[in-house]
Amino acid sequence: MKKISILVPCYNEEATLHLLYMELRKLIDSQNNYEWEVLFVNDGSKDNTLNLIKELRKNDYHINYVDLSRNFGKENAMLAGFDFVTGDCMVIIDADLQDPPSLIPTMIQEWEQGYLDVYARRAGRGKESWIRKKFSLLFYHILDHSTRFDILQNVGDFRLLDRVCINALKKLRENERYNKGLFCWIGYKKKEIVFNRGDRIAGQSSWNFLSLFNLAIEGITSFTTAPLRFASILGGSIALMAFCFLIFYVTKTLVYGDEVKGFTTLIASIFFLGGIQLLFIGILGEYVGRIFNETKRRPPYIAYQYNENIIQ
């Protein structure tokens, strides 16, 4: 009998946990031709999430959990899930029920047809602000046009991955992770399912605009050096323009005897070029910072499993 694991990263999800469990229980009961595992990864929650997971485990042998020693972020929490799931395939789903568990049987059908990565594309994004939707689409557009492989747009973490994909992802131990890009990078036979994403049932999302912006920076710097190339091209263009202007004004002064004027223009140019230099230094610093973090070779997470054995 094939085994299907459901991976649920959790951070302060006490308001939605029982609702999610009820939906997953219905799914397990209706699909009794498979063996099931539900793996919760508690990413350093500060509320009652961990205790609720422990209560669920006492009453249901399908439930397992990994308790991280602190909040390592969703990307690393998912890596912990990749390391501990035991199924022939794995479905990643958020605890807030915006991604419907009722779509999982369709994913399983496609998996049985031979697809190794069955991902859910959002036809709608629920109650998101207009500016958040626009920035999300802009980010995917930039990333897709600056990498050498296709980045799936409007696709989140909700997907089914075969054991082959899971094993490939486990080999990628980088600390600064962007899993949506890694899902595309590993390749394999993919299948799309379109769905309408719902609204959060209860509780509040831990993803604010700043955290999403930081995730976008991680995604761009993880999969493309296009910002560095852009900085080089723009810097060279500005230097060429400045050299042409210098030749023009020197020639004009020598031929016509005009005085060099324009104190305001000079100051504005200095500030402009200074700002451009600081911007380029910042872009370079993002990549240097990533190198610094990776060279320390710290583990992406530290976890306690249900038996409280420390996992190094």
XYZ file of C-alpha atoms in Angstrom:
312
model
C 0.000 0.000 0.000
C 1.403 3.393 -0.973
C 1.981 5.927 1.769
C 1.099 9.607 1.437
C 2.566 12.205 3.778
C 0.964 15.599 4.379
C 3.419 18.274 5.507
C 2.007 21.199 7.489
C 4.437 23.980 8.538
C 3.002 25.753 11.590
C 3.731 29.079 13.237
C 1.129 30.363 15.732
C -1.713 28.403 14.135
C -3.776 27.497 17.209
C -6.884 29.186 15.769
C -6.993 27.018 12.644
C -5.349 23.761 13.687
C -8.490 21.854 14.701
C -10.341 23.034 11.595
C -7.502 21.790 9.404
C -7.368 18.476 11.254
C -11.087 17.896 10.719
C -10.675 18.424 6.973
C -7.644 16.136 6.830
C -9.458 13.489 8.863
C -12.302 13.509 6.327
C -9.746 13.100 3.553
C -7.994 10.172 5.261
C -11.284 8.404 5.942
C -12.409 8.776 2.326
C -9.088 7.572 0.884
C -8.571 4.350 2.833
C -6.724 2.686 -0.045
C -3.598 4.616 0.998
C -1.531 4.723 4.162
C -1.400 8.253 5.579
C 0.954 10.380 7.631
C 0.338 13.971 8.732
C 3.577 15.677 9.762
C 3.289 19.007 11.561
C 6.451 21.119 11.777
C 6.174 23.541 14.668
C 8.373 26.476 13.656
C 8.917 27.964 17.104
C 5.293 28.926 17.725
C 4.674 31.220 20.687
C 1.046 30.242 21.218
C -0.569 26.890 22.058
C 0.147 25.294 18.661
C 2.587 22.659 19.930
C 0.289 21.484 22.741
C -2.608 21.156 20.318
C -0.454 19.058 17.970
C 0.520 16.800 20.900
C -3.156 16.321 21.785
C -3.955 15.390 18.200
C -1.118 12.871 18.209
C -2.432 11.180 21.363
C -5.748 10.467 19.639
C -4.603 9.763 16.072
C -1.671 7.551 15.103
C -1.496 9.277 11.686
C -0.175 12.435 13.357
C 3.513 13.084 13.840
C 5.400 16.281 14.474
C 8.788 17.953 14.492
C 9.345 20.742 17.003
C 12.031 23.231 15.975
C 14.110 24.776 18.744
C 13.132 28.294 17.599
C 11.576 30.063 14.634
C 13.791 29.314 11.619
C 11.314 30.561 8.999
C 8.882 28.668 6.800
C 11.458 27.808 4.142
C 13.690 25.962 6.625
C 10.671 24.476 8.390
C 9.691 22.865 5.095
C 13.215 21.469 4.760
C 12.743 19.839 8.162
C 9.567 18.305 6.784
C 11.424 16.998 3.721
C 13.910 15.315 6.061
C 11.310 13.571 8.228
C 8.382 12.609 5.977
C 8.252 8.890 5.247
C 5.674 8.672 2.453
C 6.034 7.679 -1.181
C 4.872 11.208 -1.927
C 4.267 14.359 0.074
C 1.622 17.087 -0.056
C 2.622 20.490 1.323
C -0.277 22.512 2.680
C -0.579 25.576 4.924
C -2.492 25.382 8.199
C -4.750 28.362 7.436
C -7.051 26.422 5.033
C -6.565 28.924 2.219
C -5.403 25.918 0.207
C -8.276 23.387 0.176
C -7.490 19.808 1.303
C -10.345 18.715 -1.016
C -7.920 19.233 -3.932
C -5.530 16.560 -2.657
C -7.397 13.571 -4.227
C -7.050 15.252 -7.641
C -3.333 15.657 -7.014
C -3.063 11.990 -6.099
C -4.825 10.980 -9.329
C -2.308 12.960 -11.374
C 0.531 11.439 -9.362
C -0.779 7.961 -10.137
C -0.661 8.933 -13.830
C 3.103 9.398 -13.546
C 3.546 13.095 -12.681
C 6.211 13.722 -10.040
C 5.312 17.320 -9.151
C 1.614 18.226 -9.134
C 1.348 21.927 -8.291
C -1.698 24.115 -7.680
C -1.873 27.381 -9.585
C -4.038 30.122 -8.084
C -6.786 31.430 -10.346
C -7.623 33.925 -7.588
C -5.594 35.064 -4.567
C -8.405 35.616 -2.053
C -8.675 38.833 -0.059
C -5.284 40.341 -0.786
C -4.683 44.035 -1.187
C -4.306 45.405 -4.696
C -0.716 46.524 -4.092
C 0.259 43.112 -2.665
C -1.118 41.337 -5.731
C 0.703 43.705 -8.099
C 4.019 43.356 -6.280
C 3.657 39.556 -6.258
C 3.072 39.464 -10.006
C 5.963 41.886 -10.581
C 8.290 39.712 -8.512
C 7.394 36.566 -10.458
C 7.824 38.456 -13.737
C 11.302 39.695 -12.760
C 12.427 36.304 -11.486
C 11.079 34.407 -14.501
C 12.846 36.717 -16.982
C 16.183 36.730 -15.143
C 16.725 32.988 -14.602
C 17.670 30.191 -16.989
C 14.706 28.032 -15.990
C 10.966 28.655 -15.818
C 9.558 30.097 -12.587
C 5.903 29.203 -12.122
C 3.774 32.304 -11.584
C 0.907 32.446 -9.081
C 2.035 29.122 -7.640
C 2.689 28.725 -3.934
C 3.872 25.820 -1.805
C 0.628 23.831 -2.161
C 1.687 20.819 -4.219
C 2.297 17.076 -4.281
C 5.895 15.881 -4.644
C 6.995 12.347 -5.408
C 9.696 10.692 -3.286
C 12.166 11.339 -6.129
C 11.578 15.096 -5.763
C 11.743 14.906 -1.980
C 15.129 13.195 -2.087
C 16.418 15.793 -4.560
C 15.267 18.663 -2.329
C 16.884 17.075 0.740
C 20.263 17.333 -0.997
C 19.938 21.129 -1.309
C 21.121 22.276 2.139
C 21.527 25.986 1.494
C 20.575 28.187 4.448
C 19.123 31.079 2.461
C 16.298 29.081 0.896
C 13.565 29.932 -1.567
C 11.664 26.690 -1.999
C 9.314 27.896 -4.741
C 12.375 28.398 -6.917
C 13.926 25.103 -5.831
C 10.776 23.228 -6.850
C 11.280 24.576 -10.372
C 15.065 24.161 -10.343
C 15.020 20.400 -9.694
C 12.865 19.864 -12.790
C 10.998 16.524 -13.179
C 7.627 15.882 -14.797
C 5.128 18.494 -13.616
C 1.360 18.854 -13.808
C -0.714 21.967 -13.145
C -4.044 22.112 -11.292
C -5.904 25.438 -11.222
C -7.929 26.419 -8.151
C -9.405 29.466 -6.441
C -7.545 30.232 -3.253
C -9.787 30.917 -0.290
C -9.521 33.400 2.547
C -7.921 32.677 5.869
C -10.498 30.975 8.114
C -9.221 32.250 11.462
C -6.208 33.852 13.081
C -3.804 36.293 11.485
C -1.138 35.748 8.873
C 2.458 36.109 10.029
C 3.410 37.320 6.540
C 3.381 41.122 6.437
C 4.566 43.277 3.550
C 8.125 43.523 4.924
C 8.515 39.762 5.368
C 7.197 39.170 1.841
C 9.636 41.787 0.512
C 12.512 40.013 2.280
C 11.366 36.713 0.782
C 11.361 38.326 -2.670
C 14.948 39.498 -2.144
C 15.885 35.957 -1.101
C 14.259 34.567 -4.231
C 16.020 36.962 -6.589
C 19.472 36.654 -5.017
C 19.139 32.852 -4.768
C 18.514 32.197 -8.432
C 19.968 34.984 -10.526
C 22.917 37.366 -10.702
C 20.897 39.707 -12.931
C 21.008 42.576 -10.362
C 24.825 42.500 -10.457
C 24.809 42.467 -14.247
C 22.294 45.329 -14.301
C 24.495 47.328 -11.907
C 27.524 46.766 -14.140
C 25.690 47.814 -17.304
C 24.100 50.880 -15.716
C 27.362 51.889 -14.051
C 29.244 51.581 -17.353
C 26.552 53.579 -19.157
C 26.689 56.397 -16.619
C 30.505 56.469 -16.782
C 30.366 56.680 -20.590
C 27.812 59.499 -20.464
C 29.917 61.368 -17.908
C 33.011 61.009 -20.100
C 31.109 62.322 -23.154
C 29.846 65.318 -21.176
C 33.388 65.980 -19.949
C 34.767 66.018 -23.516
C 31.891 68.263 -24.637
C 32.396 70.898 -21.899
C 36.188 70.860 -22.159
C 35.975 71.364 -25.934
C 33.360 74.079 -25.520
C 35.506 75.913 -22.991
C 38.693 75.716 -25.118
C 37.007 76.702 -28.398
C 34.484 79.289 -27.248
C 36.034 80.379 -23.985
C 32.794 79.796 -22.056
C 33.022 79.647 -18.306
C 31.973 76.421 -16.648
C 28.710 77.185 -14.854
C 26.012 75.229 -13.099
C 26.747 74.792 -9.413
C 23.250 73.367 -8.776
C 23.596 70.893 -11.649
C 27.000 69.841 -10.356
C 25.697 69.170 -6.849
C 22.682 67.272 -8.207
C 24.971 65.135 -10.362
C 27.213 64.349 -7.399
C 24.238 63.292 -5.286
C 22.820 61.231 -8.153
C 26.077 59.392 -8.788
C 26.591 58.911 -5.043
C 23.147 57.393 -4.716
C 23.775 55.066 -7.659
C 27.062 53.938 -6.102
C 25.406 53.232 -2.746
C 22.664 51.281 -4.523
C 25.207 49.141 -6.338
C 27.183 48.586 -3.139
C 23.939 47.456 -1.482
C 23.224 44.986 -4.289
C 26.758 43.648 -4.035
C 26.357 43.457 -0.258
C 23.299 41.209 -0.600
C 25.338 38.644 -2.479
C 28.355 38.985 -0.183
C 26.043 38.502 2.799
C 24.713 35.295 1.286
C 28.275 34.046 0.783
C 29.061 34.911 4.414
C 26.032 33.008 5.727
C 26.711 29.943 3.594
C 30.416 29.714 4.499
C 29.541 29.385 8.203
C 27.887 26.052 7.306
C 25.414 26.173 10.162
C 22.521 23.696 9.956
C 19.352 25.193 8.423
C 17.415 24.200 11.543
C 17.687 22.423 14.904
C 14.752 20.208 15.780
C 13.205 18.057 18.482
C 11.172 15.127 17.223
C 8.162 13.812 19.132
C 10.369 11.610 21.325
C 12.403 14.739 22.228
C 15.668 13.396 20.822
C 17.758 16.293 19.574
C 18.366 16.174 15.831
C 21.651 17.809 14.862
